CSV table of C-alpha atoms in Angstrom, one decimal:
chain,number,residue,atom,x,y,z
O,21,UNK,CA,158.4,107.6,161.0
O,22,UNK,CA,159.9,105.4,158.4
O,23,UNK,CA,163.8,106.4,158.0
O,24,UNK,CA,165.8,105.4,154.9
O,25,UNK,CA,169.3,105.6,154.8
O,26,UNK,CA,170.6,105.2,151.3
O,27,UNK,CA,173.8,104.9,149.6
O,28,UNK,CA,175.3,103.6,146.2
O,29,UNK,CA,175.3,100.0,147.7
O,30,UNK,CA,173.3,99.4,151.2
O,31,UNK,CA,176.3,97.2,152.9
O,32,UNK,CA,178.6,100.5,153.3
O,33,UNK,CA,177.4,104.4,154.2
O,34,UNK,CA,173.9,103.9,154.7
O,35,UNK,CA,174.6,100.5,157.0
O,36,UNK,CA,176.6,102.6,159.4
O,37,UNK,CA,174.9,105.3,159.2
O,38,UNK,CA,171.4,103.1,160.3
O,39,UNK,CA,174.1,100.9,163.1
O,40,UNK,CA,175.1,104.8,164.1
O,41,UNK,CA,171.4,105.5,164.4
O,42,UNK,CA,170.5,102.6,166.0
O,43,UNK,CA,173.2,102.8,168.9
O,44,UNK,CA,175.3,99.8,167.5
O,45,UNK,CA,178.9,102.0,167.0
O,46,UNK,CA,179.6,104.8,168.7
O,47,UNK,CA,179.8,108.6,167.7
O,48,UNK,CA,183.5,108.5,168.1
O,49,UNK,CA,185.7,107.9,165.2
O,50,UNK,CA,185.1,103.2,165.4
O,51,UNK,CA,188.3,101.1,164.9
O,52,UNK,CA,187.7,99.2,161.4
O,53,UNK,CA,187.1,96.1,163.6
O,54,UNK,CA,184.1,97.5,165.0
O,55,UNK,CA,183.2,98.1,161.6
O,56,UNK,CA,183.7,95.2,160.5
O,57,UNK,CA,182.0,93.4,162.9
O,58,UNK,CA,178.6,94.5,161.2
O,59,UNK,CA,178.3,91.0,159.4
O,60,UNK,CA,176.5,93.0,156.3
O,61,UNK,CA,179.1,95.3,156.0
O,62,UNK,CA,180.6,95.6,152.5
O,63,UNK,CA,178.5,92.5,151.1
O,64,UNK,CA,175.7,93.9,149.4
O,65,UNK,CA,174.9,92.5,146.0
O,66,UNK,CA,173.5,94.3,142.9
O,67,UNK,CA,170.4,91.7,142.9
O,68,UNK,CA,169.7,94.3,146.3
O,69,UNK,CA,170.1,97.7,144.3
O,70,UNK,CA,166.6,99.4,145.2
O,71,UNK,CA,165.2,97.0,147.7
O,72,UNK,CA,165.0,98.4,151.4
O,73,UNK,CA,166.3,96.5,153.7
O,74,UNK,CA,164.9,97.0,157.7
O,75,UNK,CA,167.7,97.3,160.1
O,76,UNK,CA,165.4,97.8,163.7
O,77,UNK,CA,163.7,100.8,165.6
O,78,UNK,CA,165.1,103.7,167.3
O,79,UNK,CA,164.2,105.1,170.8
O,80,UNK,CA,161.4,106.8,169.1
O,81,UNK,CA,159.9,103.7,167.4
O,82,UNK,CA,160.6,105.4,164.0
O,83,UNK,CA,161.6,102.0,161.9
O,84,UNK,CA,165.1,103.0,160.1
O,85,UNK,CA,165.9,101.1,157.0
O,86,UNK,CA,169.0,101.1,154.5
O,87,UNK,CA,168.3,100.8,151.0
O,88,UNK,CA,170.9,101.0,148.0
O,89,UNK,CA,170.5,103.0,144.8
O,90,UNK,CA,173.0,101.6,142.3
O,91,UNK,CA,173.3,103.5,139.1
O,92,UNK,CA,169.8,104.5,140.1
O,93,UNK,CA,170.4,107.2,142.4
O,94,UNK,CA,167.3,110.1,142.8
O,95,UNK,CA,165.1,107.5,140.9
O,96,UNK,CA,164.9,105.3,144.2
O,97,UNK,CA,164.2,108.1,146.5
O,98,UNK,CA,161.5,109.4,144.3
O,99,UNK,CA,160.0,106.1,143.7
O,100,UNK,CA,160.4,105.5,147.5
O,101,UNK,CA,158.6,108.4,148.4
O,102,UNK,CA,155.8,108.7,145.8
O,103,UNK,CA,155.1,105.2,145.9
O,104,UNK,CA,154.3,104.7,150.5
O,105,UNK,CA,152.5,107.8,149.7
O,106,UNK,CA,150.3,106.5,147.3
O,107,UNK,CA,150.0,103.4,149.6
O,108,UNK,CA,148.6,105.9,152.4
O,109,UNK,CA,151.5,107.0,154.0
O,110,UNK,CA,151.7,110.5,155.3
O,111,UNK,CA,154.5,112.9,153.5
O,112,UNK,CA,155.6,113.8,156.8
O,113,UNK,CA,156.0,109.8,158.1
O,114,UNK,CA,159.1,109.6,155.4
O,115,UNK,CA,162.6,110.5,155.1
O,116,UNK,CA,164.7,109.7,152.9
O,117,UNK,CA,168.8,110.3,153.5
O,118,UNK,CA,170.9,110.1,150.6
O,119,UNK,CA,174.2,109.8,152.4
O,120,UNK,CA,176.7,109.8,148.4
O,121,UNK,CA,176.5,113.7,148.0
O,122,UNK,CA,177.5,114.3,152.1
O,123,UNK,CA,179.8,111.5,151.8
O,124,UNK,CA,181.4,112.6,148.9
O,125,UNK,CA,184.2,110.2,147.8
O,126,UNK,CA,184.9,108.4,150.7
O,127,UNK,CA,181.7,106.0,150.3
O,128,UNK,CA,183.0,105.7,146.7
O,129,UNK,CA,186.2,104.4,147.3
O,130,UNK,CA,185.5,101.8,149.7
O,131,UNK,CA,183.0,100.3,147.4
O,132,UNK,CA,185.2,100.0,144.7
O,133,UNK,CA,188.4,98.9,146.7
O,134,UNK,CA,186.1,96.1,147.7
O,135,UNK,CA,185.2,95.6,144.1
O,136,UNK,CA,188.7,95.4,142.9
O,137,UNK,CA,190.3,93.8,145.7
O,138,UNK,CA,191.6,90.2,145.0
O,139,UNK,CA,190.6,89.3,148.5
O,140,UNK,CA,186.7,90.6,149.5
O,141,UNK,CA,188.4,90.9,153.6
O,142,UNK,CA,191.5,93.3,152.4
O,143,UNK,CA,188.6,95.1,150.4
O,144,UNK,CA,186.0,95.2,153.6
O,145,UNK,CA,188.7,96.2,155.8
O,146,UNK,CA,190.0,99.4,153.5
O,147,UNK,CA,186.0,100.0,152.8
O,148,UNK,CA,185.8,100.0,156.8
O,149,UNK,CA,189.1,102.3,157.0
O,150,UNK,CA,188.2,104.7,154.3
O,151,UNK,CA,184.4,105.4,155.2
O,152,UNK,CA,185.5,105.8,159.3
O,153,UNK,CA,187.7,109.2,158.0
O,154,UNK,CA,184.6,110.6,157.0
O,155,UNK,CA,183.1,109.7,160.5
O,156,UNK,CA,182.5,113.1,161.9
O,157,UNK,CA,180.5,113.9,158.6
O,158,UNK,CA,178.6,110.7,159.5
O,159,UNK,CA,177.9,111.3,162.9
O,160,UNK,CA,176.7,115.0,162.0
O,161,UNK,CA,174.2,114.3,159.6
O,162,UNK,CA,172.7,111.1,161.9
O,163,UNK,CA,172.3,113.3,164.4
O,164,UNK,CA,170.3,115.7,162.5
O,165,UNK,CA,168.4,112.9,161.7
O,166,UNK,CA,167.8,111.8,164.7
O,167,UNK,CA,167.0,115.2,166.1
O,168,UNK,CA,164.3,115.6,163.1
O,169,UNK,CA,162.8,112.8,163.9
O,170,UNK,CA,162.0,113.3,167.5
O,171,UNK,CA,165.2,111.6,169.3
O,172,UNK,CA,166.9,113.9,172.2
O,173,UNK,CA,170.5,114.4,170.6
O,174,UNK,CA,173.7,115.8,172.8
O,175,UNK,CA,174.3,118.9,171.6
O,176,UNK,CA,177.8,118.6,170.4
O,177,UNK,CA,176.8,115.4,168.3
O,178,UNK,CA,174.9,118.2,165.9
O,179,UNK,CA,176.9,120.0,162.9
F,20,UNK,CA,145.3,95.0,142.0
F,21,UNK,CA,147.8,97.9,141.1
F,22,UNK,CA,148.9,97.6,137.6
F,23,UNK,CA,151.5,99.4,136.8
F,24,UNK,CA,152.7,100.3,132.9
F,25,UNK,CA,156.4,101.6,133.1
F,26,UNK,CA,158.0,103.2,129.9
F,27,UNK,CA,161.6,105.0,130.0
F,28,UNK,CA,160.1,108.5,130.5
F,29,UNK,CA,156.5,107.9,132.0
F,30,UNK,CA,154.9,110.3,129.3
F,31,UNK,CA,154.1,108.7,126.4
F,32,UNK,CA,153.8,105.1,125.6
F,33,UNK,CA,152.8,103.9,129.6
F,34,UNK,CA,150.5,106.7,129.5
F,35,UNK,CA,148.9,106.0,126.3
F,36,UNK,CA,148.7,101.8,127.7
F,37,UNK,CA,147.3,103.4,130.6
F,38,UNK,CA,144.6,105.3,128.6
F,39,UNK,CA,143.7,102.5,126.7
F,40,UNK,CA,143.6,100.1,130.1
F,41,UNK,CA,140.9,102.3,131.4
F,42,UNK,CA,138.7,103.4,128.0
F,43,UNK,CA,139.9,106.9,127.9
F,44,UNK,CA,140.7,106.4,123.9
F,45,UNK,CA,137.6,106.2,121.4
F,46,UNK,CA,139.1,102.8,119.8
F,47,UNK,CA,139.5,102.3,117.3
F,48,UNK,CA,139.5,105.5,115.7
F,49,UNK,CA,141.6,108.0,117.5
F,50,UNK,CA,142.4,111.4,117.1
F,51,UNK,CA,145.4,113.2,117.5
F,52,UNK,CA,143.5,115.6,119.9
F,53,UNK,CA,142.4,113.1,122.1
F,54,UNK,CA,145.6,111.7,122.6
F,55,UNK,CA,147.4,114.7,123.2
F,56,UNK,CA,144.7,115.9,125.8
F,57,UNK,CA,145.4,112.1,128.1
F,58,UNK,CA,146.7,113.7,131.6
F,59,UNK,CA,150.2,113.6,131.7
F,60,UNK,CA,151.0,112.8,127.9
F,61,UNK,CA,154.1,114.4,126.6
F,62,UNK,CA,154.2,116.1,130.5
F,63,UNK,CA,156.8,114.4,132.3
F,64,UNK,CA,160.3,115.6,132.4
F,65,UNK,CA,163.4,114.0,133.9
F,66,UNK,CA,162.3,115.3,137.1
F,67,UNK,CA,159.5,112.7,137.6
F,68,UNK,CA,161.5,109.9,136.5
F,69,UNK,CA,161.0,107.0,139.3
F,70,UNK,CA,158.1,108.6,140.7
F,71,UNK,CA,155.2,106.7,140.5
F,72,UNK,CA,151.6,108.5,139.2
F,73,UNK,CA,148.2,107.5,139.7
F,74,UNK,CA,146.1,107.1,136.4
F,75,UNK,CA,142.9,105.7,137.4
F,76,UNK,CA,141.0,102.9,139.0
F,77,UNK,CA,139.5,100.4,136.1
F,78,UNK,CA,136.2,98.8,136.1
F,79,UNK,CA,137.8,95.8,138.3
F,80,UNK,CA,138.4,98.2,140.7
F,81,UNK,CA,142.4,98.0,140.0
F,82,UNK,CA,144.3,101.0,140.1
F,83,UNK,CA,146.3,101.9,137.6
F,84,UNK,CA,149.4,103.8,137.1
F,85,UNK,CA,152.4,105.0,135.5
F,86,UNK,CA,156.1,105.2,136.2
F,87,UNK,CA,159.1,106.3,134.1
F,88,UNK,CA,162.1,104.3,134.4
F,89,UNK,CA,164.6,105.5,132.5
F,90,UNK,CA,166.5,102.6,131.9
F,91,UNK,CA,166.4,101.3,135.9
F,92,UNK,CA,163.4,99.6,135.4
F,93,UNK,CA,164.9,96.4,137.5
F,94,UNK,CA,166.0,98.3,140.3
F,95,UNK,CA,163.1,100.3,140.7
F,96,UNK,CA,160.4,97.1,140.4
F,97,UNK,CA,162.4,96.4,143.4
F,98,UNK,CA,162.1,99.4,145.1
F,99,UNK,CA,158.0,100.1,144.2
F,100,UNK,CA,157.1,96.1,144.7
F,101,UNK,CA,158.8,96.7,148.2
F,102,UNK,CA,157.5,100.3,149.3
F,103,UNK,CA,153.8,98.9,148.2
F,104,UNK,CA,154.6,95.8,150.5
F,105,UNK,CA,155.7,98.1,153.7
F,106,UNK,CA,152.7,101.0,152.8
F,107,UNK,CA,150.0,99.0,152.4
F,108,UNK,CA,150.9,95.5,152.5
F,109,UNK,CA,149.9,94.8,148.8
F,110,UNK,CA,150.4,91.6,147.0
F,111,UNK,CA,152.6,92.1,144.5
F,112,UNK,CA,151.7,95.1,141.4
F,113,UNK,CA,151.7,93.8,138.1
F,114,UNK,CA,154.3,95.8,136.2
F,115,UNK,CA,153.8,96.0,132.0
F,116,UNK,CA,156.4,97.8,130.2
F,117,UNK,CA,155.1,99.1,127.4
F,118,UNK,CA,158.5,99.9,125.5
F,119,UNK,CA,157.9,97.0,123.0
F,120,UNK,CA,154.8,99.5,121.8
F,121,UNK,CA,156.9,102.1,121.0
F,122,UNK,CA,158.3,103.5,117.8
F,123,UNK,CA,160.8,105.2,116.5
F,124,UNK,CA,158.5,108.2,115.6
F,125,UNK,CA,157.6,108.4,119.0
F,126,UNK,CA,161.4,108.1,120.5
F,127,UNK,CA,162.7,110.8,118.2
F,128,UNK,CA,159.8,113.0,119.1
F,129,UNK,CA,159.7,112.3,123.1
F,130,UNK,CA,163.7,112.9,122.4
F,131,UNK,CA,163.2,116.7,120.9
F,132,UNK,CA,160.4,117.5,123.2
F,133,UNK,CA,161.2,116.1,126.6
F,134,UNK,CA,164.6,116.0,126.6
F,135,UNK,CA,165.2,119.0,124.3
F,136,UNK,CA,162.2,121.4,125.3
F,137,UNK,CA,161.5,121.4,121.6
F,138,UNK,CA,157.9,120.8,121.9
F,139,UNK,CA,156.7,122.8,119.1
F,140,UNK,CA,158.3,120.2,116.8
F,141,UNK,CA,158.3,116.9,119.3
F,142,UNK,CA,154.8,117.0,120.4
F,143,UNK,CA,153.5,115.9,116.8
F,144,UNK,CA,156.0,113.9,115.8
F,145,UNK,CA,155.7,111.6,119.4
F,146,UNK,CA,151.3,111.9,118.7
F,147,UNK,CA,152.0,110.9,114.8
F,148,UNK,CA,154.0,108.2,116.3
F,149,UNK,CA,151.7,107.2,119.3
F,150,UNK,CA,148.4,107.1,117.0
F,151,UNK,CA,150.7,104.4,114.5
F,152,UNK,CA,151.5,102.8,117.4
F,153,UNK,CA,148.2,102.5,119.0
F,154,UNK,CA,147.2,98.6,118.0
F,155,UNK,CA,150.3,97.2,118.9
F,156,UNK,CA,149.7,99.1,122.9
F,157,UNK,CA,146.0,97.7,122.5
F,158,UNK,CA,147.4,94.4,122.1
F,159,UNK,CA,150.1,94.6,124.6
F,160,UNK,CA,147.8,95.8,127.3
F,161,UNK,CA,145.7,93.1,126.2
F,162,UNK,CA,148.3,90.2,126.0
F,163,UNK,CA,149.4,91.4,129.4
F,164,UNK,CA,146.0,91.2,131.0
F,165,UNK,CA,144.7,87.9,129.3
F,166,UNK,CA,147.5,86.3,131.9
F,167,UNK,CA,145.8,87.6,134.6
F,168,UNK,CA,142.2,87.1,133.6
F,169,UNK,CA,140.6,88.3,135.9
F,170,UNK,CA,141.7,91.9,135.3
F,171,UNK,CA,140.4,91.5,131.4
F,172,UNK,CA,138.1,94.6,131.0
């Protein structure tokens, strides 16, 4: 199964959501240094809006990406979609997670303190702050991914 | 080859480049029925925008389609150029946007009967304005394809 985590910008919901998936943090709340020790974290440019990036294989072998929408938003999942299944790939192989709507603001604001930040580290490390509040959300909705795509989940991980 | 003609809604002008690409039109004298009977012409909503539509296969053997950008056409070359890649590990699509060809005829009426739902009013304004705008199409599917000459039909 091909798993796409997307977000407004790659480098911030849908790269910790894919490190979540992957095993790299943990599903308790991480410190922002933990965060931050994801070298991509909070550096994705605009030149990457659209492209999916691969970030490794689960348990399951399902190959989990991250990919960023920009202003683009349900364009990129639909042109995800339509176009691997066009290039032979079943429906059922692809999911596509838009992680903004379940995120709400809290993706948001961590892209934009980064934005507006005179120094990109301050900005990575409130990004890394702001996004770990919403870390139960995150660790709910991973899990049902994970648990759709065939990966035994702890029960209490699931929403 | 997968050649791909992108417009801002996917239901007019790419389609109409699309048709041409592949013979559907009697050139050079077309009617308005036959361009309002193309597949997908004057079809696609804003629900099908980024989603990418298989037209045909011309006599090259390319396939050709059609995609509706909006106006995200970068990002989503990215995003269809890539998926292709992973899918079926395609060289890369050759994308023509066919948004030079179009008119203002055909932008108010895609406007009133896309946007709007006032087809009874859009759908011959956008065909009056597609059948004007049919020889500068031909040429732009033709100017596109003479760069890649072996895809000339």
């Amino acid at each position: 199964m091909l798993i796409f985590y997307s977000s407004y910008n790659h480098s911030y919901a849908a790269l910790l959501a894919a490190a979540l998936h992957l095993g790299w943090l943990p599903s308790t709340r991480p410190r922002p240094e933990e965060i931050l020790a994801l070298a991509d974290f909070a550096r994705g440019r605009v030149e990457d809006f659209g492209v999916p990036f691969l970030k490794g294989q689960d348990q399951e072998g399902n190959l989990v990406f991250i990919v960023g929408e920009g202003p683009a938003r349900h364009l990129v999942e639909r042109a995800l979609m339509s176009t691997l299944i066009l290039g032979g790939t079943p429906r059922s192989e692809i999911h596509v997670v838009r992680l903004d709507p379940f995120l709400g603001a809290y993706s948001m604001y961590g892209y934009w303190l980064t934005r507006l930040s005179l120094s990109s580290e301050l900005g990575r490390m409130l990004a890394a702050h702001f996004i770990s509040i919403a870390w139960p959300r995150l660790v709910s909705l991973v899990s049902q991914v994970q648990s759709y795509s065939g990966l035994d989940v702890p029960k209490e991980d699931i929403g | 080859m997968r050649i791909i003609y992108h417009c801002y809604g996917g239901a007019h002008s790419s389609v109409t480049a699309a048709a041409i690409h592949l013979g559907l039109l009697p050139l050079p004298t077309v009617s308005p029925e036959a361009i309002v009977s193309l597949p997908y012409f004057d079809e696609h909503s804003g629900k099908e925008l980024g989603q990418l539509f298989y037209y045909g296969q011309d006599i090259h053997g390319n396939d050709v389609l059609i995609l509706g950008c909006a106006r995200l056409a970068n990002i989503l070359k990215r995003t269809v150029r890539s998926a292709l890649r992973l899918s079926s590990g395609d060289n890369d699509p050759l994308f023509i946007n066919t948004l030079n060809g179009v008119n203002w005829c055909m932008r108010i009426g895609g406007f009133l009967s896309r946007r709007l739902g006032w087809t009874l009013v859009g759908r011959p304004l956008v065909t009056k304005g597609t059948l004007r705008a049919l020889p500068r199409l031909t040429a732009l599917v033709t100017e596109a394809l003479e760069e890649h000459v072996n895809l000339l039909f």
